[in-house]
Amino acid sequence: MSGAQKTIVALDNMGKTQTYEFLESLPAEIPWIKIGLEQYLAHGKPLIRDIYEKYDKRIFLDLKLHDIPNTVAKALGSLSNLPVELITLHLSGGEQMLKAAQVVRNEKMDHAQLLGVSYLTSLDHHDLQQMWAIQDTKAAFTRLFNLALKTGTQGVVCSAHELETVKECEWKSGKSLIKVCPGIRFKDEIKEGNTTDQKRVLDPESAFQLGANYLVMGRSLTQARDLSTRVTELQKIEI
Ligand code: C5P
């Protein structure tokens, strides 16, 4: 399997026309795309169905659900008729919320895997300390990851820099989850310091080597000068 087949392109900051133009130019070697809150709120279910039918893409719907258990369960239920295979929710919604989500997933939509978001990579030590008095971010991440394991959540979204901690937790529990990593930049972009607003980035090859099952890549692909060369780079990675 090649790295391209396990790379998910984040379709951010694009209008509808731009989205379709980009999809026309996206080589078939990349089968996955990610739709975020922005696109979903603007264009809703028709966009998702259209992308699935016209472009034959596999879809990750990144809505990061977070509410009381009943509301999240109902919200997931209303997504059950969509052709999406990965859906996000916040692990910090707690055990009951995660369990309620699993019940709906198992009953109505087992074509989809639920991915727990630990804490957002946009939050730094200061934010975590300010909001939850968190001093030890590794311990905080470990607690959230163990909650994913306990509630049967199928996977997690985490920084590739957290994969070592993930490995420790998985080893201790004897279980393995799907690991999806954003914050990825090509080696030459990192070397040139061209990492935009992502603070802790890693290159695709290293992230796969550390155990990522899927990578999420946005601007490095959507704003690439030469998209097909970038896709070829990903194809050369053997996983
Ligand atoms: O353009 P870039 O590659 O930075 O895009 C990364 C994508 O991954 C964006 O859609 C962003 O919302 C998402 N993401 C992230 N960090 C997380 C969770 C999701 O960057 N912790």
PDB file of C-alpha atoms and ligand atoms in Angstrom:
ATOM      1  CA  MET A   1       0.000   0.000   0.000  1.00  0.00           C
ATOM      2  CA  SER A   2       1.254   3.514  -0.787  1.00  0.00           C
ATOM      3  CA  GLY A   3       1.185   6.603   1.435  1.00  0.00           C
ATOM      4  CA  ALA A   4      -1.105   8.312  -1.093  1.00  0.00           C
ATOM      5  CA  GLN A   5      -3.839   5.751  -0.435  1.00  0.00           C
ATOM      6  CA  LYS A   6      -3.743   6.626   3.267  1.00  0.00           C
ATOM      7  CA  THR A   7      -3.629  10.401   2.875  1.00  0.00           C
ATOM      8  CA  ILE A   8      -6.808  12.398   3.396  1.00  0.00           C
ATOM      9  CA  VAL A   9      -7.007  15.803   1.705  1.00  0.00           C
ATOM     10  CA  ALA A  10      -8.644  18.493   3.856  1.00  0.00           C
ATOM     11  CA  LEU A  11     -10.882  20.596   1.595  1.00  0.00           C
ATOM     12  CA  ASP A  12     -10.667  23.798   3.674  1.00  0.00           C
ATOM     13  CA  ASN A  13     -10.977  27.458   2.698  1.00  0.00           C
ATOM     14  CA  MET A  14     -12.645  26.717  -0.629  1.00  0.00           C
ATOM     15  CA  GLY A  15     -15.963  27.770  -2.092  1.00  0.00           C
ATOM     16  CA  LYS A  16     -18.124  25.223  -3.881  1.00  0.00           C
ATOM     17  CA  THR A  17     -16.712  25.982  -7.338  1.00  0.00           C
ATOM     18  CA  GLN A  18     -13.127  25.819  -6.102  1.00  0.00           C
ATOM     19  CA  THR A  19     -13.878  22.546  -4.344  1.00  0.00           C
ATOM     20  CA  TYR A  20     -15.136  20.968  -7.568  1.00  0.00           C
ATOM     21  CA  GLU A  21     -12.205  22.369  -9.546  1.00  0.00           C
ATOM     22  CA  PHE A  22      -9.777  20.923  -7.028  1.00  0.00           C
ATOM     23  CA  LEU A  23     -11.496  17.532  -7.087  1.00  0.00           C
ATOM     24  CA  GLU A  24     -11.230  17.484 -10.900  1.00  0.00           C
ATOM     25  CA  SER A  25      -7.464  17.887 -10.561  1.00  0.00           C
ATOM     26  CA  LEU A  26      -6.994  15.458  -7.672  1.00  0.00           C
ATOM     27  CA  PRO A  27      -5.404  12.226  -8.933  1.00  0.00           C
ATOM     28  CA  ALA A  28      -7.342   9.023  -8.276  1.00  0.00           C
ATOM     29  CA  GLU A  29      -4.340   7.752  -6.295  1.00  0.00           C
ATOM     30  CA  ILE A  30      -5.691   9.828  -3.389  1.00  0.00           C
ATOM     31  CA  PRO A  31      -9.040   8.249  -2.545  1.00  0.00           C
ATOM     32  CA  TRP A  32      -9.853  10.191   0.649  1.00  0.00           C
ATOM     33  CA  ILE A  33     -11.085  13.739   1.296  1.00  0.00           C
ATOM     34  CA  LYS A  34     -12.058  15.548   4.504  1.00  0.00           C
ATOM     35  CA  ILE A  35     -15.053  17.859   4.785  1.00  0.00           C
ATOM     36  CA  GLY A  36     -14.959  20.181   7.793  1.00  0.00           C
ATOM     37  CA  LEU A  37     -17.526  22.226   9.662  1.00  0.00           C
ATOM     38  CA  GLU A  38     -17.124  25.215   7.338  1.00  0.00           C
ATOM     39  CA  GLN A  39     -18.053  23.291   4.165  1.00  0.00           C
ATOM     40  CA  TYR A  40     -20.737  21.250   5.908  1.00  0.00           C
ATOM     41  CA  LEU A  41     -22.509  24.313   7.295  1.00  0.00           C
ATOM     42  CA  ALA A  42     -22.296  26.105   3.961  1.00  0.00           C
ATOM     43  CA  HIS A  43     -23.292  23.287   1.616  1.00  0.00           C
ATOM     44  CA  GLY A  44     -24.592  20.457   3.781  1.00  0.00           C
ATOM     45  CA  LYS A  45     -25.500  16.927   2.794  1.00  0.00           C
ATOM     46  CA  PRO A  46     -25.905  17.611  -0.958  1.00  0.00           C
ATOM     47  CA  LEU A  47     -22.194  18.450  -1.228  1.00  0.00           C
ATOM     48  CA  ILE A  48     -21.232  15.209   0.470  1.00  0.00           C
ATOM     49  CA  ARG A  49     -23.493  13.088  -1.710  1.00  0.00           C
ATOM     50  CA  ASP A  50     -22.272  14.901  -4.815  1.00  0.00           C
ATOM     51  CA  ILE A  51     -18.594  14.343  -3.998  1.00  0.00           C
ATOM     52  CA  TYR A  52     -19.264  10.696  -3.265  1.00  0.00           C
ATOM     53  CA  GLU A  53     -21.256  10.093  -6.443  1.00  0.00           C
ATOM     54  CA  LYS A  54     -19.367  12.234  -8.965  1.00  0.00           C
ATOM     55  CA  TYR A  55     -15.806  11.803  -7.747  1.00  0.00           C
ATOM     56  CA  ASP A  56     -15.966   8.407  -6.112  1.00  0.00           C
ATOM     57  CA  LYS A  57     -14.101   9.642  -3.039  1.00  0.00           C
ATOM     58  CA  ARG A  58     -14.093   8.188   0.464  1.00  0.00           C
ATOM     59  CA  ILE A  59     -15.265  10.808   2.936  1.00  0.00           C
ATOM     60  CA  PHE A  60     -14.101  11.885   6.386  1.00  0.00           C
ATOM     61  CA  LEU A  61     -16.678  14.225   7.950  1.00  0.00           C
ATOM     62  CA  ASP A  62     -14.855  16.336  10.530  1.00  0.00           C
ATOM     63  CA  LEU A  63     -17.625  17.947  12.603  1.00  0.00           C
ATOM     64  CA  LYS A  64     -15.975  17.403  16.018  1.00  0.00           C
ATOM     65  CA  LEU A  65     -19.273  16.766  17.803  1.00  0.00           C
ATOM     66  CA  HIS A  66     -19.378  17.805  21.469  1.00  0.00           C
ATOM     67  CA  ASP A  67     -22.600  18.086  23.501  1.00  0.00           C
ATOM     68  CA  ILE A  68     -24.667  16.187  26.030  1.00  0.00           C
ATOM     69  CA  PRO A  69     -24.962  12.440  25.258  1.00  0.00           C
ATOM     70  CA  ASN A  70     -28.538  12.592  23.962  1.00  0.00           C
ATOM     71  CA  THR A  71     -27.804  15.483  21.589  1.00  0.00           C
ATOM     72  CA  VAL A  72     -24.666  13.882  20.170  1.00  0.00           C
ATOM     73  CA  ALA A  73     -26.475  10.578  19.722  1.00  0.00           C
ATOM     74  CA  LYS A  74     -29.332  12.303  17.853  1.00  0.00           C
ATOM     75  CA  ALA A  75     -26.908  14.381  15.780  1.00  0.00           C
ATOM     76  CA  LEU A  76     -25.029  11.256  14.736  1.00  0.00           C
ATOM     77  CA  GLY A  77     -28.291   9.537  13.905  1.00  0.00           C
ATOM     78  CA  SER A  78     -29.122  12.335  11.506  1.00  0.00           C
ATOM     79  CA  LEU A  79     -25.837  11.677   9.682  1.00  0.00           C
ATOM     80  CA  SER A  80     -26.500   7.962   9.376  1.00  0.00           C
ATOM     81  CA  ASN A  81     -27.807   8.168   5.818  1.00  0.00           C
ATOM     82  CA  LEU A  82     -24.631   9.798   4.507  1.00  0.00           C
ATOM     83  CA  PRO A  83     -21.838   7.959   2.653  1.00  0.00           C
ATOM     84  CA  VAL A  84     -19.170   8.943   5.174  1.00  0.00           C
ATOM     85  CA  GLU A  85     -16.656   6.517   6.657  1.00  0.00           C
ATOM     86  CA  LEU A  86     -14.958   8.608   9.350  1.00  0.00           C
ATOM     87  CA  ILE A  87     -16.660  11.065  11.735  1.00  0.00           C
ATOM     88  CA  THR A  88     -15.080  13.040  14.594  1.00  0.00           C
ATOM     89  CA  LEU A  89     -16.293  13.836  18.090  1.00  0.00           C
ATOM     90  CA  HIS A  90     -14.494  15.324  21.098  1.00  0.00           C
ATOM     91  CA  LEU A  91     -13.154  12.844  23.642  1.00  0.00           C
ATOM     92  CA  SER A  92     -13.608  15.585  26.259  1.00  0.00           C
ATOM     93  CA  GLY A  93     -17.381  15.118  25.826  1.00  0.00           C
ATOM     94  CA  GLY A  94     -16.857  12.355  28.369  1.00  0.00           C
ATOM     95  CA  GLU A  95     -17.557   8.662  28.823  1.00  0.00           C
ATOM     96  CA  GLN A  96     -21.353   8.835  28.628  1.00  0.00           C
ATOM     97  CA  MET A  97     -21.316  10.919  25.463  1.00  0.00           C
ATOM     98  CA  LEU A  98     -18.822   8.566  23.803  1.00  0.00           C
ATOM     99  CA  LYS A  99     -20.823   5.501  24.789  1.00  0.00           C
ATOM    100  CA  ALA A 100     -24.085   7.025  23.544  1.00  0.00           C
ATOM    101  CA  ALA A 101     -22.370   7.775  20.227  1.00  0.00           C
ATOM    102  CA  GLN A 102     -21.180   4.160  19.948  1.00  0.00           C
ATOM    103  CA  VAL A 103     -24.705   2.846  20.485  1.00  0.00           C
ATOM    104  CA  VAL A 104     -25.988   4.896  17.534  1.00  0.00           C
ATOM    105  CA  ARG A 105     -22.961   4.027  15.440  1.00  0.00           C
ATOM    106  CA  ASN A 106     -23.435   0.298  16.055  1.00  0.00           C
ATOM    107  CA  GLU A 107     -27.180   0.364  15.474  1.00  0.00           C
ATOM    108  CA  LYS A 108     -27.488   2.693  12.514  1.00  0.00           C
ATOM    109  CA  MET A 109     -24.180   3.347  10.848  1.00  0.00           C
ATOM    110  CA  ASP A 110     -21.541   0.716  11.196  1.00  0.00           C
ATOM    111  CA  HIS A 111     -20.172   1.802   7.795  1.00  0.00           C
ATOM    112  CA  ALA A 112     -18.620   4.707   9.750  1.00  0.00           C
ATOM    113  CA  GLN A 113     -15.794   4.725  12.274  1.00  0.00           C
ATOM    114  CA  LEU A 114     -15.875   7.297  15.082  1.00  0.00           C
ATOM    115  CA  LEU A 115     -12.650   9.191  15.739  1.00  0.00           C
ATOM    116  CA  GLY A 116     -12.072  10.940  19.056  1.00  0.00           C
ATOM    117  CA  VAL A 117     -10.328  14.297  19.041  1.00  0.00           C
ATOM    118  CA  SER A 118      -8.065  14.622  22.089  1.00  0.00           C
ATOM    119  CA  TYR A 119      -7.279  18.322  22.426  1.00  0.00           C
ATOM    120  CA  LEU A 120      -6.926  20.724  19.563  1.00  0.00           C
ATOM    121  CA  THR A 121      -3.419  21.304  18.270  1.00  0.00           C
ATOM    122  CA  SER A 122      -4.207  25.020  18.266  1.00  0.00           C
ATOM    123  CA  LEU A 123      -4.200  24.948  22.085  1.00  0.00           C
ATOM    124  CA  ASP A 124      -0.836  25.346  23.761  1.00  0.00           C
ATOM    125  CA  HIS A 125       0.334  24.679  27.332  1.00  0.00           C
ATOM    126  CA  HIS A 126      -0.915  28.100  28.414  1.00  0.00           C
ATOM    127  CA  ASP A 127      -4.467  27.438  27.121  1.00  0.00           C
ATOM    128  CA  LEU A 128      -4.632  23.990  28.738  1.00  0.00           C
ATOM    129  CA  GLN A 129      -3.424  25.421  32.032  1.00  0.00           C
ATOM    130  CA  GLN A 130      -5.851  28.362  31.812  1.00  0.00           C
ATOM    131  CA  MET A 131      -8.931  26.255  31.029  1.00  0.00           C
ATOM    132  CA  TRP A 132      -8.408  23.010  32.926  1.00  0.00           C
ATOM    133  CA  ALA A 133      -5.326  23.597  35.116  1.00  0.00           C
ATOM    134  CA  ILE A 134      -3.492  20.967  33.070  1.00  0.00           C
ATOM    135  CA  GLN A 135       0.242  20.928  33.839  1.00  0.00           C
ATOM    136  CA  ASP A 136       1.198  17.622  32.311  1.00  0.00           C
ATOM    137  CA  THR A 137      -0.094  17.456  28.725  1.00  0.00           C
ATOM    138  CA  LYS A 138       1.180  13.897  28.180  1.00  0.00           C
ATOM    139  CA  ALA A 139      -0.801  12.667  31.202  1.00  0.00           C
ATOM    140  CA  ALA A 140      -3.882  14.587  30.007  1.00  0.00           C
ATOM    141  CA  PHE A 141      -3.591  13.089  26.526  1.00  0.00           C
ATOM    142  CA  THR A 142      -3.135   9.602  28.021  1.00  0.00           C
ATOM    143  CA  ARG A 143      -6.343   9.979  30.057  1.00  0.00           C
ATOM    144  CA  LEU A 144      -8.317  10.987  26.950  1.00  0.00           C
ATOM    145  CA  PHE A 145      -6.794   8.201  24.878  1.00  0.00           C
ATOM    146  CA  ASN A 146      -7.696   5.649  27.570  1.00  0.00           C
ATOM    147  CA  LEU A 147     -11.260   6.997  27.478  1.00  0.00           C
ATOM    148  CA  ALA A 148     -11.335   6.249  23.745  1.00  0.00           C
ATOM    149  CA  LEU A 149     -10.164   2.700  24.482  1.00  0.00           C
ATOM    150  CA  LYS A 150     -12.705   2.230  27.279  1.00  0.00           C
ATOM    151  CA  THR A 151     -15.701   3.476  25.266  1.00  0.00           C
ATOM    152  CA  GLY A 152     -14.963   1.454  22.124  1.00  0.00           C
ATOM    153  CA  THR A 153     -14.272   4.559  20.046  1.00  0.00           C
ATOM    154  CA  GLN A 154     -12.711   3.252  16.827  1.00  0.00           C
ATOM    155  CA  GLY A 155      -9.910   5.774  16.440  1.00  0.00           C
ATOM    156  CA  VAL A 156      -8.300   9.048  17.435  1.00  0.00           C
ATOM    157  CA  VAL A 157      -7.117  12.221  15.778  1.00  0.00           C
ATOM    158  CA  CYS A 158      -3.773  13.227  17.229  1.00  0.00           C
ATOM    159  CA  SER A 159      -0.524  14.944  16.411  1.00  0.00           C
ATOM    160  CA  ALA A 160       2.132  12.593  15.016  1.00  0.00           C
ATOM    161  CA  HIS A 161       4.226  13.759  17.972  1.00  0.00           C
ATOM    162  CA  GLU A 162       1.776  11.955  20.266  1.00  0.00           C
ATOM    163  CA  LEU A 163       2.158   8.600  18.521  1.00  0.00           C
ATOM    164  CA  GLU A 164       4.844   7.399  20.954  1.00  0.00           C
ATOM    165  CA  THR A 165       2.438   7.966  23.867  1.00  0.00           C
ATOM    166  CA  VAL A 166      -0.312   6.234  21.875  1.00  0.00           C
ATOM    167  CA  LYS A 167       1.954   3.242  21.363  1.00  0.00           C
ATOM    168  CA  GLU A 168       2.559   2.988  25.129  1.00  0.00           C
ATOM    169  CA  CYS A 169      -1.192   3.101  25.884  1.00  0.00           C
ATOM    170  CA  GLU A 170      -1.975   0.553  23.176  1.00  0.00           C
ATOM    171  CA  TRP A 171       0.740  -1.771  24.400  1.00  0.00           C
ATOM    172  CA  LYS A 172      -0.563  -1.612  27.970  1.00  0.00           C
ATOM    173  CA  SER A 173      -4.174  -2.249  26.915  1.00  0.00           C
ATOM    174  CA  GLY A 174      -3.462  -4.818  24.204  1.00  0.00           C
ATOM    175  CA  LYS A 175      -5.807  -2.875  21.904  1.00  0.00           C
ATOM    176  CA  SER A 176      -5.138  -0.800  18.823  1.00  0.00           C
ATOM    177  CA  LEU A 177      -7.078   2.182  17.469  1.00  0.00           C
ATOM    178  CA  ILE A 178      -7.104   3.940  14.088  1.00  0.00           C
ATOM    179  CA  LYS A 179      -4.618   6.825  14.299  1.00  0.00           C
ATOM    180  CA  VAL A 180      -5.289   9.847  12.089  1.00  0.00           C
ATOM    181  CA  CYS A 181      -2.674  12.625  12.131  1.00  0.00           C
ATOM    182  CA  PRO A 182      -2.992  16.230  10.892  1.00  0.00           C
ATOM    183  CA  GLY A 183      -0.113  18.727  11.104  1.00  0.00           C
ATOM    184  CA  ILE A 184       1.812  17.136   8.218  1.00  0.00           C
ATOM    185  CA  ARG A 185       4.159  18.998   5.875  1.00  0.00           C
ATOM    186  CA  PHE A 186       6.548  17.780   3.177  1.00  0.00           C
ATOM    187  CA  LYS A 187      10.228  17.632   4.167  1.00  0.00           C
ATOM    188  CA  ASP A 188      11.216  20.549   1.937  1.00  0.00           C
ATOM    189  CA  GLU A 189       8.434  22.730   3.404  1.00  0.00           C
ATOM    190  CA  ILE A 190       9.675  21.988   6.913  1.00  0.00           C
ATOM    191  CA  LYS A 191      13.260  22.730   5.883  1.00  0.00           C
ATOM    192  CA  GLU A 192      12.191  26.090   4.429  1.00  0.00           C
ATOM    193  CA  GLY A 193      10.164  26.875   7.564  1.00  0.00           C
ATOM    194  CA  ASN A 194       7.002  26.891   5.447  1.00  0.00           C
ATOM    195  CA  THR A 195       4.666  25.322   7.993  1.00  0.00           C
ATOM    196  CA  THR A 196       2.021  28.118   8.147  1.00  0.00           C
ATOM    197  CA  ASP A 197       0.089  28.064  11.444  1.00  0.00           C
ATOM    198  CA  GLN A 198       0.820  24.437  12.420  1.00  0.00           C
ATOM    199  CA  LYS A 199       3.185  24.471  15.378  1.00  0.00           C
ATOM    200  CA  ARG A 200       4.378  20.870  15.646  1.00  0.00           C
ATOM    201  CA  VAL A 201       4.640  19.349  12.195  1.00  0.00           C
ATOM    202  CA  LEU A 202       6.117  16.120  10.851  1.00  0.00           C
ATOM    203  CA  ASP A 203       6.740  14.833   7.329  1.00  0.00           C
ATOM    204  CA  PRO A 204       4.547  12.062   5.856  1.00  0.00           C
ATOM    205  CA  GLU A 205       7.162   9.306   5.856  1.00  0.00           C
ATOM    206  CA  SER A 206       8.102   9.841   9.518  1.00  0.00           C
ATOM    207  CA  ALA A 207       4.446   9.998  10.581  1.00  0.00           C
ATOM    208  CA  PHE A 208       3.670   6.666   8.903  1.00  0.00           C
ATOM    209  CA  GLN A 209       6.818   5.144  10.413  1.00  0.00           C
ATOM    210  CA  LEU A 210       5.673   6.230  13.877  1.00  0.00           C
ATOM    211  CA  GLY A 211       2.395   4.380  13.371  1.00  0.00           C
ATOM    212  CA  ALA A 212      -0.098   6.802  11.776  1.00  0.00           C
ATOM    213  CA  ASN A 213      -2.763   4.915   9.822  1.00  0.00           C
ATOM    214  CA  TYR A 214      -3.975   8.009   7.947  1.00  0.00           C
ATOM    215  CA  LEU A 215      -2.554  11.485   7.444  1.00  0.00           C
ATOM    216  CA  VAL A 216      -4.661  14.617   7.010  1.00  0.00           C
ATOM    217  CA  MET A 217      -3.028  17.106   4.650  1.00  0.00           C
ATOM    218  CA  GLY A 218      -4.603  20.407   3.704  1.00  0.00           C
ATOM    219  CA  ARG A 219      -2.647  23.306   2.287  1.00  0.00           C
ATOM    220  CA  SER A 220       0.440  21.292   1.306  1.00  0.00           C
ATOM    221  CA  LEU A 221      -1.790  19.659  -1.314  1.00  0.00           C
ATOM    222  CA  THR A 222      -4.620  22.131  -1.964  1.00  0.00           C
ATOM    223  CA  GLN A 223      -2.141  24.985  -2.500  1.00  0.00           C
ATOM    224  CA  ALA A 224       0.642  22.913  -4.061  1.00  0.00           C
ATOM    225  CA  ARG A 225       2.418  24.448  -7.024  1.00  0.00           C
ATOM    226  CA  ASP A 226       2.470  21.032  -8.646  1.00  0.00           C
ATOM    227  CA  LEU A 227      -0.133  18.709  -7.163  1.00  0.00           C
ATOM    228  CA  SER A 228       0.761  15.641  -9.216  1.00  0.00           C
ATOM    229  CA  THR A 229       4.432  15.814  -8.117  1.00  0.00           C
ATOM    230  CA  ARG A 230       3.307  15.950  -4.484  1.00  0.00           C
ATOM    231  CA  VAL A 231       0.984  12.990  -5.018  1.00  0.00           C
ATOM    232  CA  THR A 232       3.871  11.065  -6.605  1.00  0.00           C
ATOM    233  CA  GLU A 233       5.962  11.776  -3.472  1.00  0.00           C
ATOM    234  CA  LEU A 234       3.206  10.255  -1.351  1.00  0.00           C
ATOM    235  CA  GLN A 235       2.881   7.296  -3.698  1.00  0.00           C
ATOM    236  CA  LYS A 236       6.556   6.481  -3.234  1.00  0.00           C
ATOM    237  CA  ILE A 237       6.067   5.949   0.505  1.00  0.00           C
ATOM    238  CA  GLU A 238       5.534   2.272   1.199  1.00  0.00           C
ATOM    239  CA  ILE A 239       3.472   1.422   4.240  1.00  0.00           C
TER     240      ILE A 239
HETATM  241  O1  C5P B   1      -3.658  22.834   5.922  1.00  0.00           O
HETATM  242  P1  C5P B   1      -3.334  21.854   7.018  1.00  0.00           P
HETATM  243  O2  C5P B   1      -2.577  20.633   6.515  1.00  0.00           O
HETATM  244  O3  C5P B   1      -2.685  22.490   8.195  1.00  0.00           O
HETATM  245  O4  C5P B   1      -4.767  21.308   7.479  1.00  0.00           O
HETATM  246  C1  C5P B   1      -4.907  20.421   8.555  1.00  0.00           C
HETATM  247  C2  C5P B   1      -6.329  19.989   8.698  1.00  0.00           C
HETATM  248  O5  C5P B   1      -6.410  19.146   9.842  1.00  0.00           O
HETATM  249  C3  C5P B   1      -7.318  21.117   8.913  1.00  0.00           C
HETATM  250  O6  C5P B   1      -8.544  20.725   8.289  1.00  0.00           O
HETATM  251  C4  C5P B   1      -7.495  21.171  10.413  1.00  0.00           C
HETATM  252  O7  C5P B   1      -8.760  21.629  10.790  1.00  0.00           O
HETATM  253  C5  C5P B   1      -7.339  19.695  10.780  1.00  0.00           C
HETATM  254  N1  C5P B   1      -6.933  19.442  12.160  1.00  0.00           N
HETATM  255  C6  C5P B   1      -5.750  19.924  12.715  1.00  0.00           C
HETATM  256  N2  C5P B   1      -5.437  19.649  14.020  1.00  0.00           N
HETATM  257  C7  C5P B   1      -6.270  18.891  14.770  1.00  0.00           C
HETATM  258  C8  C5P B   1      -7.449  18.391  14.227  1.00  0.00           C
HETATM  259  C9  C5P B   1      -7.744  18.682  12.901  1.00  0.00           C
HETATM  260  O8  C5P B   1      -4.974  20.590  12.024  1.00  0.00           O
HETATM  261  N3  C5P B   1      -5.939  18.590  16.025  1.00  0.00           N
END
